[in-house]
Coordinates of C-alpha atoms in Angstrom, one line a residue:
Chain X
M1 CA 6.7 10.6 -30.2
L2 CA 9.1 10.6 -27.3
S3 CA 12.2 12.8 -27.1
V4 CA 14.6 12.7 -24.2
E5 CA 16.8 15.7 -24.0
N6 CA 20.0 15.4 -21.9
I7 CA 18.5 14.0 -18.7
S8 CA 20.5 13.1 -15.7
V9 CA 19.4 11.2 -12.6
S10 CA 21.2 10.9 -9.3
Y11 CA 20.7 8.6 -6.4
G12 CA 22.1 10.7 -3.6
P13 CA 25.7 11.5 -4.5
I14 CA 25.8 8.9 -7.2
R15 CA 25.0 9.9 -10.8
A16 CA 23.1 7.0 -12.2
I17 CA 22.6 8.4 -15.7
R18 CA 24.2 11.4 -17.4
D19 CA 23.1 13.5 -20.3
I20 CA 20.9 10.8 -21.9
R21 CA 19.6 11.8 -25.3
L22 CA 17.3 9.5 -27.1
S23 CA 14.1 9.5 -29.2
V24 CA 11.4 7.1 -30.2
S25 CA 9.2 7.6 -33.3
S26 CA 5.7 6.4 -33.6
G27 CA 5.5 2.7 -34.6
E28 CA 9.1 1.9 -33.7
I29 CA 10.6 -0.7 -31.4
V30 CA 13.6 0.9 -29.8
A31 CA 16.0 -1.2 -27.6
L32 CA 18.2 0.1 -24.8
L33 CA 21.1 -2.3 -24.4
G34 CA 24.1 -2.6 -22.2
S35 CA 25.4 -4.3 -19.1
N36 CA 23.8 -4.5 -15.7
G37 CA 23.7 -1.3 -13.8
A38 CA 24.5 0.8 -16.9
G39 CA 21.4 3.0 -16.3
K40 CA 18.8 1.6 -18.6
S41 CA 16.1 0.9 -15.9
T42 CA 16.8 4.2 -14.3
T43 CA 16.1 5.9 -17.7
L44 CA 12.7 4.1 -17.8
K45 CA 11.9 5.1 -14.2
A46 CA 12.8 8.7 -15.0
L47 CA 10.5 8.6 -18.0
M48 CA 7.6 7.5 -15.8
G49 CA 8.3 10.1 -13.1
L50 CA 9.3 7.5 -10.6
Q51 CA 12.8 9.0 -10.4
P52 CA 13.2 12.8 -10.5
V53 CA 15.5 14.1 -13.2
S54 CA 18.1 16.5 -12.0
S55 CA 18.5 18.1 -15.4
G56 CA 17.2 17.9 -18.9
R57 CA 13.7 17.5 -20.3
I58 CA 11.4 14.7 -21.4
I59 CA 8.9 15.5 -24.2
F60 CA 6.1 13.1 -25.0
E61 CA 3.8 13.9 -27.9
D62 CA 4.8 17.6 -27.9
Q63 CA 4.3 18.1 -24.1
V64 CA 7.0 18.3 -21.4
I65 CA 6.3 15.5 -19.0
S66 CA 9.5 15.7 -16.9
G67 CA 8.3 16.8 -13.4
M68 CA 4.8 15.4 -13.8
A69 CA 3.4 12.8 -11.4
T70 CA 3.4 9.2 -12.6
D71 CA -0.4 8.9 -12.8
Q72 CA -0.5 12.0 -15.0
I73 CA 2.0 10.4 -17.4
V74 CA 0.0 7.1 -17.5
R75 CA -3.1 9.1 -18.3
R76 CA -1.3 10.8 -21.2
G77 CA -0.7 7.4 -22.9
M78 CA 2.7 6.1 -21.7
T79 CA 3.2 3.3 -19.2
L80 CA 5.8 0.9 -17.9
T81 CA 5.8 -2.9 -17.4
P82 CA 8.4 -3.0 -14.6
E83 CA 11.4 -5.3 -14.3
G84 CA 10.6 -8.5 -12.4
R85 CA 6.9 -8.3 -13.6
K86 CA 5.7 -7.0 -10.2
V87 CA 2.2 -8.3 -10.5
F88 CA 0.1 -7.8 -7.3
A89 CA 0.6 -11.3 -6.0
G90 CA -2.1 -11.1 -3.3
L91 CA -4.7 -9.8 -5.8
T92 CA -6.6 -11.9 -8.3
I93 CA -5.8 -11.7 -12.0
D94 CA -9.1 -10.0 -12.5
E95 CA -8.2 -7.4 -9.8
N96 CA -4.8 -6.8 -11.4
L97 CA -6.5 -6.1 -14.7
R98 CA -9.1 -3.8 -13.1
L99 CA -6.3 -1.8 -11.6
G100 CA -4.7 -1.6 -15.0
S101 CA -7.6 0.5 -16.2
A102 CA -8.0 2.4 -13.0
A103 CA -7.3 5.8 -14.6
R104 CA -10.0 5.4 -17.2
K105 CA -13.7 6.3 -16.8
D106 CA -15.7 4.9 -19.7
R107 CA -17.0 1.5 -18.6
A108 CA -17.9 0.3 -22.1
D109 CA -14.5 1.3 -23.4
I110 CA -12.8 -0.5 -20.6
A111 CA -14.8 -3.6 -21.3
K112 CA -13.8 -3.5 -24.9
T113 CA -10.1 -3.2 -24.0
R114 CA -10.5 -6.0 -21.6
A115 CA -12.0 -8.3 -24.2
E116 CA -9.1 -7.5 -26.6
V117 CA -6.5 -8.1 -23.9
L118 CA -8.0 -11.4 -22.9
G119 CA -8.0 -12.3 -26.5
L120 CA -4.3 -11.8 -26.6
F121 CA -3.7 -13.7 -23.4
P122 CA -6.4 -16.5 -23.2
I123 CA -4.6 -18.2 -20.2
L124 CA -5.5 -15.1 -18.1
G125 CA -9.2 -15.4 -19.0
E126 CA -9.2 -19.0 -17.7
R127 CA -7.8 -18.0 -14.4
L128 CA -9.5 -14.7 -13.6
H129 CA -10.1 -15.5 -10.0
Q130 CA -6.8 -17.0 -9.1
F131 CA -4.3 -15.0 -7.1
A132 CA -1.6 -13.6 -9.4
G133 CA 1.0 -15.0 -7.1
T134 CA 0.0 -18.6 -8.1
L135 CA 0.9 -18.0 -11.8
S136 CA 4.2 -19.2 -13.4
G137 CA 6.9 -16.7 -14.3
G138 CA 5.9 -16.6 -17.9
E139 CA 2.2 -16.2 -17.1
Q140 CA 3.0 -13.4 -14.6
Q141 CA 4.9 -11.6 -17.4
Q142 CA 1.8 -12.0 -19.6
L143 CA -0.3 -10.6 -16.8
A144 CA 2.1 -7.7 -16.3
I145 CA 2.0 -6.7 -20.0
A146 CA -1.8 -7.3 -20.1
R147 CA -2.2 -5.0 -17.1
S148 CA -0.2 -2.3 -18.8
L149 CA -2.3 -2.6 -21.9
M150 CA -5.4 -2.0 -19.9
S151 CA -4.5 1.7 -19.7
T152 CA -4.4 1.7 -23.6
P153 CA -0.9 3.2 -23.9
R154 CA 0.4 4.5 -27.2
L155 CA 4.0 4.1 -25.9
L156 CA 4.8 1.0 -23.8
L157 CA 8.1 0.8 -21.9
L158 CA 9.2 -2.8 -21.2
D159 CA 11.9 -3.4 -18.6
E160 CA 13.6 -6.8 -19.0
P161 CA 10.6 -8.8 -20.1
S162 CA 12.8 -12.0 -20.6
L163 CA 14.3 -11.9 -17.1
G164 CA 14.2 -15.3 -15.4
L165 CA 12.1 -17.0 -18.1
A166 CA 12.7 -20.3 -19.9
P167 CA 14.0 -19.9 -23.5
Q168 CA 10.8 -21.0 -25.2
I169 CA 8.7 -18.7 -23.0
V170 CA 11.1 -15.9 -23.9
D171 CA 10.4 -16.6 -27.6
Q172 CA 6.6 -16.4 -26.9
I173 CA 7.0 -13.0 -25.1
F174 CA 9.1 -11.6 -28.0
D175 CA 6.6 -12.8 -30.6
L176 CA 4.0 -11.0 -28.5
I177 CA 6.0 -7.8 -28.5
A178 CA 6.3 -8.0 -32.3
D179 CA 2.5 -8.6 -32.5
L180 CA 1.8 -5.6 -30.3
R181 CA 3.9 -3.4 -32.6
Q182 CA 2.0 -4.8 -35.6
G183 CA -1.1 -3.6 -33.8
G184 CA 0.2 0.0 -33.7
L185 CA 1.9 0.2 -30.3
T186 CA 5.2 1.9 -30.0
I187 CA 7.7 0.2 -27.7
L188 CA 10.8 1.1 -25.8
L189 CA 12.5 -2.0 -24.6
V190 CA 15.2 -2.6 -22.1
E191 CA 16.8 -6.0 -22.5
Q192 CA 19.8 -8.0 -21.2
N193 CA 19.2 -10.5 -24.0
A194 CA 20.7 -8.3 -26.7
E195 CA 20.5 -10.9 -29.4
M196 CA 16.7 -11.3 -29.0
A197 CA 16.2 -7.6 -28.7
L198 CA 18.1 -6.8 -31.9
E199 CA 16.0 -9.4 -33.7
I200 CA 12.7 -7.4 -33.1
A201 CA 14.0 -3.8 -32.7
D202 CA 14.4 -1.2 -35.3
R203 CA 17.0 0.9 -33.5
G204 CA 19.1 0.6 -30.4
Y205 CA 21.1 2.6 -27.9
I206 CA 24.0 1.1 -26.1
Y207 CA 24.6 2.1 -22.5
S208 CA 27.8 2.0 -20.6
N209 CA 28.3 3.5 -17.1
G210 CA 25.3 5.7 -17.2
K211 CA 26.0 7.2 -20.6
I212 CA 24.9 6.3 -24.1
E213 CA 28.0 5.0 -25.9
L214 CA 26.6 4.2 -29.3
T215 CA 23.4 4.4 -31.3
G216 CA 22.2 3.2 -34.6
T217 CA 19.9 0.9 -36.5
V218 CA 19.9 -2.7 -35.7
A219 CA 21.8 -3.5 -38.9
E220 CA 24.5 -1.0 -38.0
L221 CA 24.8 -2.2 -34.4
G222 CA 24.6 -5.9 -35.3
A223 CA 27.1 -5.7 -38.1
S224 CA 29.9 -4.3 -35.9
D225 CA 31.9 -7.1 -34.3
D226 CA 33.3 -4.4 -32.0
V227 CA 29.9 -3.6 -30.6
A228 CA 28.9 -7.2 -30.2
N229 CA 32.0 -8.1 -28.3
T230 CA 32.6 -5.1 -26.2
Y231 CA 29.1 -4.2 -25.1
L232 CA 26.7 -7.0 -25.7
G233 CA 28.6 -10.2 -25.1
I234 CA 27.6 -11.7 -28.4
E235 CA 30.2 -13.9 -30.1
H236 CA 30.2 -13.5 -33.8
G237 CA 31.0 -16.8 -35.6
Chain O
M1 CA -19.9 -21.8 32.0
A2 CA -21.2 -18.4 33.0
E3 CA -17.6 -17.3 33.7
L4 CA -16.5 -18.6 30.3
I5 CA -19.2 -16.5 28.6
T6 CA -18.2 -13.4 30.6
V7 CA -14.6 -14.0 29.6
L8 CA -15.6 -14.4 25.9
V9 CA -17.7 -11.2 25.9
N10 CA -14.9 -9.2 27.6
A11 CA -12.2 -10.6 25.4
L12 CA -14.2 -9.9 22.2
S13 CA -15.0 -6.3 23.2
V14 CA -11.5 -5.5 24.3
G15 CA -10.0 -7.4 21.4
S16 CA -12.3 -5.6 19.0
M17 CA -10.9 -2.3 20.0
Y18 CA -7.3 -3.5 19.6
A19 CA -8.3 -4.9 16.2
L20 CA -9.8 -1.6 14.9
L21 CA -6.8 0.4 16.1
A22 CA -4.3 -2.2 14.7
L23 CA -6.1 -2.2 11.4
G24 CA -5.6 1.5 11.0
L25 CA -2.0 1.3 11.9
A26 CA -1.4 -1.7 9.6
M27 CA -3.1 0.0 6.6
V28 CA -0.9 3.1 6.9
F29 CA 2.2 1.0 7.5
A30 CA 1.6 -1.3 4.6
I31 CA 1.3 1.5 2.1
L32 CA 3.9 4.0 3.4
G33 CA 6.1 2.0 5.6
L34 CA 5.3 4.6 8.2
V35 CA 5.0 3.6 11.9
N36 CA 2.6 6.2 13.2
F37 CA 3.1 6.7 16.9
A38 CA 0.7 9.6 16.7
H39 CA -2.2 7.3 15.9
G40 CA -3.3 7.3 19.6
E41 CA -3.8 11.0 19.5
L42 CA -6.8 10.3 17.3
I43 CA -8.4 8.7 20.3
A44 CA -7.7 11.9 22.3
V45 CA -9.2 14.0 19.5
T46 CA -12.4 11.9 19.7
G47 CA -12.4 12.3 23.5
Y48 CA -11.9 16.0 23.6
A49 CA -14.4 16.5 20.8
M50 CA -16.9 14.6 22.9
F51 CA -15.9 16.7 26.0
F52 CA -16.5 20.0 24.2
L53 CA -19.5 19.1 22.2
A54 CA -21.2 18.0 25.4
F55 CA -21.6 21.8 26.2
T56 CA -23.7 22.3 23.2
G57 CA -26.5 20.1 24.7
M58 CA -26.8 18.0 21.6
P59 CA -28.0 14.4 22.0
F60 CA -25.2 11.9 22.9
T61 CA -25.4 10.0 19.6
V62 CA -25.0 13.2 17.6
I63 CA -22.0 14.1 19.7
V64 CA -20.4 10.8 19.0
I65 CA -21.0 11.1 15.3
F66 CA -19.3 14.5 15.2
A67 CA -16.5 13.3 17.4
V68 CA -15.7 10.4 15.0
I69 CA -15.8 12.8 12.1
A70 CA -13.3 15.0 14.0
A71 CA -11.0 12.0 14.2
V72 CA -11.3 11.4 10.5
I73 CA -10.5 15.1 9.7
A74 CA -7.6 15.0 12.2
A75 CA -6.2 11.9 10.5
I76 CA -6.4 13.5 7.1
L77 CA -4.7 16.7 8.4
M78 CA -2.0 14.6 10.1
E79 CA -1.1 13.1 6.7
R80 CA -1.3 16.4 4.9
V81 CA 0.7 18.5 7.3
A82 CA 3.2 16.1 8.9
F83 CA 3.7 13.0 6.7
R84 CA 3.2 14.1 3.1
P85 CA 6.3 16.4 3.1
I86 CA 8.5 13.5 4.2
R87 CA 6.8 10.8 2.0
N88 CA 9.9 9.8 0.2
A89 CA 12.3 10.2 3.2
T90 CA 13.8 7.4 5.2
L91 CA 12.0 5.1 7.6
A92 CA 13.8 6.9 10.5
A93 CA 12.5 10.3 9.3
G94 CA 8.9 8.9 9.5
L95 CA 9.5 7.5 12.9
M96 CA 10.9 10.8 14.3
T97 CA 8.1 12.8 12.7
S98 CA 5.4 10.6 14.2
F99 CA 7.1 10.7 17.6
A100 CA 7.4 14.4 17.4
L101 CA 3.7 14.8 16.4
E102 CA 2.6 12.6 19.2
M103 CA 4.5 14.7 21.8
I104 CA 3.4 18.0 20.4
V105 CA -0.3 17.1 20.3
E106 CA -0.1 15.5 23.8
A107 CA 1.6 18.7 25.2
G108 CA -1.1 20.7 23.4
W109 CA -3.8 18.9 25.3
S110 CA -2.0 19.4 28.6
N111 CA -1.2 23.1 28.1
F112 CA -4.2 24.4 26.3
I113 CA -6.9 22.3 27.9
S114 CA -5.8 20.6 31.1
P115 CA -3.3 18.0 32.2
L116 CA -6.1 16.5 34.4
R117 CA -8.9 14.0 33.6
M118 CA -11.9 15.7 32.2
P119 CA -15.1 13.9 32.9
I120 CA -17.5 13.1 30.1
R121 CA -21.1 12.1 31.0
I122 CA -22.0 8.8 29.5
P123 CA -25.7 8.1 29.3
A124 CA -27.0 5.3 31.5
W125 CA -28.3 3.2 28.6
L126 CA -24.8 2.9 27.2
I127 CA -23.3 1.3 30.4
H128 CA -26.5 -0.6 31.2
Y129 CA -25.6 -4.2 32.1
W130 CA -27.9 -6.9 30.6
P131 CA -27.9 -10.0 32.7
I132 CA -28.1 -13.2 30.7
A133 CA -28.4 -16.4 32.8
D134 CA -25.5 -16.1 35.3
S135 CA -23.5 -13.9 33.0
G136 CA -24.3 -10.7 31.0
I137 CA -23.2 -8.0 28.6
S138 CA -23.2 -4.2 28.8
T139 CA -24.6 -2.2 26.0
Y140 CA -21.2 -0.7 25.0
Q141 CA -19.6 -4.1 24.9
G142 CA -22.4 -5.2 22.5
I143 CA -21.8 -2.1 20.5
A144 CA -18.1 -2.8 20.4
I145 CA -18.5 -6.3 19.1
I146 CA -21.2 -5.4 16.5
L147 CA -19.4 -2.2 15.4
T148 CA -16.2 -4.1 14.8
A149 CA -17.9 -6.9 12.9
V150 CA -19.8 -4.5 10.7
T151 CA -16.6 -2.4 10.2
V152 CA -14.4 -5.3 9.2
I153 CA -17.1 -6.7 6.8
S154 CA -17.7 -3.3 5.2
L155 CA -14.0 -2.7 4.9
T156 CA -13.4 -6.1 3.3
I157 CA -16.1 -5.3 0.7
F158 CA -14.6 -1.9 0.1
L159 CA -11.1 -3.3 -0.4
K160 CA -12.4 -6.0 -2.8
R161 CA -15.0 -4.1 -4.8
T162 CA -13.9 -0.5 -5.3
I163 CA -10.9 0.7 -7.3
V164 CA -9.6 2.8 -4.4
G165 CA -9.9 -0.3 -2.2
L166 CA -8.0 -2.4 -4.8
A167 CA -5.4 0.3 -5.0
I168 CA -4.9 0.3 -1.2
R169 CA -4.3 -3.4 -1.3
A170 CA -2.0 -3.1 -4.3
A171 CA -0.1 -0.2 -2.7
A172 CA 0.5 -2.4 0.4
E173 CA 2.4 -4.7 -2.0
D174 CA 4.1 -2.1 -4.1
F175 CA 3.4 1.5 -4.0
Q176 CA 5.4 2.5 -7.1
V177 CA 3.8 -0.1 -9.3
T178 CA 0.4 1.0 -8.1
Q179 CA 1.2 4.5 -9.4
L180 CA 2.1 2.9 -12.7
M181 CA -1.6 1.9 -12.9
G182 CA -2.4 5.6 -13.3
I183 CA -3.6 5.9 -9.7
R184 CA -3.1 9.1 -7.8
A185 CA -0.7 8.4 -4.9
N186 CA -2.1 11.1 -2.7
R187 CA -5.6 9.8 -3.1
V188 CA -4.7 6.3 -2.0
V189 CA -2.7 7.6 1.0
A190 CA -5.4 10.1 2.1
T191 CA -8.0 7.4 1.9
A192 CA -6.0 5.1 4.0
F193 CA -5.5 7.8 6.6
A194 CA -9.1 8.7 6.6
I195 CA -10.0 5.0 7.2
S196 CA -7.5 4.8 10.0
G197 CA -9.0 7.9 11.5
L198 CA -12.5 6.5 11.3
L199 CA -11.4 3.3 13.0
A200 CA -9.6 5.2 15.7
G201 CA -12.7 7.4 16.2
F202 CA -14.8 4.3 16.8
V203 CA -12.2 3.1 19.3
G204 CA -12.1 6.5 20.9
F205 CA -15.8 6.5 21.5
L206 CA -15.8 2.9 22.9
W207 CA -12.8 3.7 25.2
I208 CA -14.4 6.8 26.5
A209 CA -17.8 5.1 27.0
Q210 CA -15.9 2.7 29.3
R211 CA -13.9 5.3 31.2
G212 CA -16.2 8.3 31.3
S213 CA -13.3 10.7 31.0
V214 CA -10.6 12.0 28.7
D215 CA -7.0 13.0 29.6
P216 CA -3.9 13.9 27.5
H217 CA -2.5 10.3 27.7
I218 CA -5.6 8.5 26.9
G219 CA -4.3 7.2 23.5
L220 CA -1.0 5.8 24.7
N221 CA -2.0 2.5 26.2
P222 CA -4.4 1.3 23.5
T223 CA -1.9 2.3 20.8
I224 CA 0.9 0.3 22.4
K225 CA -1.5 -2.7 22.5
A226 CA -2.4 -2.1 18.8
F227 CA 1.3 -2.1 17.8
I228 CA 1.8 -5.4 19.5
A229 CA -1.3 -6.7 17.8
V230 CA 0.1 -5.6 14.4
I231 CA 3.4 -7.4 15.0
F232 CA 1.6 -10.4 16.5
G233 CA -0.7 -10.7 13.6
G234 CA 1.9 -10.2 10.9
V235 CA 3.3 -6.9 9.8
G236 CA 1.8 -5.7 6.5
S237 CA -1.2 -8.0 6.7
L238 CA -4.6 -6.4 7.3
S239 CA -6.3 -9.7 8.3
G240 CA -3.3 -10.3 10.5
A241 CA -3.9 -7.0 12.3
V242 CA -7.5 -8.0 13.1
A243 CA -6.5 -11.5 14.2
G244 CA -3.7 -10.1 16.3
G245 CA -6.0 -7.6 18.0
L246 CA -8.7 -10.2 18.8
L247 CA -6.1 -12.7 20.1
L248 CA -4.4 -10.1 22.3
G249 CA -7.7 -9.3 23.8
F250 CA -8.3 -12.9 24.6
I251 CA -4.9 -13.4 26.2
E252 CA -5.3 -10.3 28.2
V253 CA -8.8 -11.0 29.5
S254 CA -8.2 -14.6 30.2
L255 CA -5.1 -13.8 32.2
R256 CA -6.9 -11.2 34.1
T257 CA -9.7 -13.7 35.0
Y258 CA -7.8 -16.9 35.6
L259 CA -4.4 -15.9 37.1
P260 CA -4.2 -16.3 40.9
E261 CA -4.3 -13.0 42.8
S262 CA -0.6 -13.1 43.7
V263 CA 0.7 -13.1 40.1
L264 CA -2.0 -10.8 38.8
P265 CA 0.3 -7.7 38.8
F266 CA 2.5 -9.6 36.2
R267 CA -0.4 -10.2 33.8
D268 CA 0.9 -7.9 31.1
A269 CA 4.4 -9.3 31.4
I270 CA 3.0 -12.9 31.1
G271 CA 0.7 -11.8 28.2
Y272 CA 3.7 -10.3 26.3
F273 CA 5.7 -13.4 27.1
I274 CA 3.1 -15.5 25.2
V275 CA 3.3 -13.1 22.3
I276 CA 7.1 -13.4 22.3
L277 CA 6.8 -17.2 22.3
V278 CA 4.5 -17.1 19.3
L279 CA 6.9 -14.7 17.5
L280 CA 9.9 -17.0 18.2
R281 CA 8.0 -19.8 16.5
W282 CA 6.6 -17.7 13.7
P283 CA 8.8 -14.6 13.4
D284 CA 6.6 -13.1 10.6
G285 CA 3.5 -13.2 12.8
L286 CA 0.3 -15.2 12.6
I287 CA -0.7 -14.3 9.1
S288 CA 2.5 -13.8 7.1
I289 CA 2.6 -12.1 3.6
R290 CA 5.8 -13.9 2.9
R291 CA 4.4 -17.3 3.6
R292 CA 1.6 -16.8 1.2
E293 CA 3.8 -15.9 -1.7

């Protein structure tokens, strides 16, 4: 579904990521793991056309999308729920959701998606006319994901969905991600919380200093004490 | 009482113009982080369009409509030619570009038209003064107040009801995330510039109706006032820009009316001093985005 071929991204003179190669197949949850500043978020931004790639190609559903404008990529069925949720705080929940479907035309279709999304997140339906800024962190994360779903993506990129949330809220969010995959959505997940990510993912890539150091199935990555200690900060008992 | 009404009418009509200009500036700034010093040139565009269209012999109202359209087109062109190529550049690049544009356009008026004031005939009905009790109001003051009220209300509905309007408000918070909604960045920016051009066109018409002439520097003074109004109201906030503009009008007109003759030359200095005092107390301006969150 998605194939990333040796992309590099620079911020001025600084190379943020180098020769990143990765792929995501339909129906998978793939996790990008590694320490802060290793280049995971930059990879997602590059995929969405928010950061220009200096070399390499990105292919989504057999089409080269590197170099395309962000809105074009969203229209093709891939979107990103950004790090830190980034809901529009001064807009109501209803307005946030309406923007989520801004690229779509068919009103009946949009209404159908909206009903499905509100079914997944009943709390949002109860508060449609509140400002998004008044929601709690967990509710904002739900809104951010709901807003992304309004564009009916086939591939959803999630950047640090657990960031700054209480443990039981994190559990809820991860349950939801698993549910979304059950519903047929393909997910590329960036996560600091490696343990949680490896629980729901099928495969993972481990970043270090802007490069991919290791890749494998969750079983392979999880079984290696070396991986756990060196890259993920997980203590094996 | 009569004097109070006169002050109110004057303050509202002057403040309305500042509010409309400030609103255009604030909208562009909120989305792009661009401080557009060339904004005042849109007033000059309106003025010179009125000047030249007068030779066609068309009725005055038709001339005004075309002149406002000219301002809208000029604003869209301004974005397309000068600002789009530097969209992702630094804040300083935007500042320099808008300064340069302002100077080039102003020099253009001087060199290709005339450095002098060019008279524009304003029909008598527009400057007619309607006495009410001991006070009164002129037609263009009434138009200024009504036009501003209608514009602000329509713009509010536009920003709340339409997808492009929602996108403009969203882009004012976070332009990148707005693009993640599948919204075309260029469309949002062009619409914001077109609106700022429309508002500047309205102000241009009102300003010219008051002065009866156009010159190359016509946009400078109101634009400076509009910048102050934006900062006064709260940078990034659209309602703040309107509030800042209206309040600045009130301060200016009250000082002009009530200050003793001997200190009258210092009225601008005193007015800005009041603005500084307010900003010392509320550094984010009257309506702060940060306070709301």
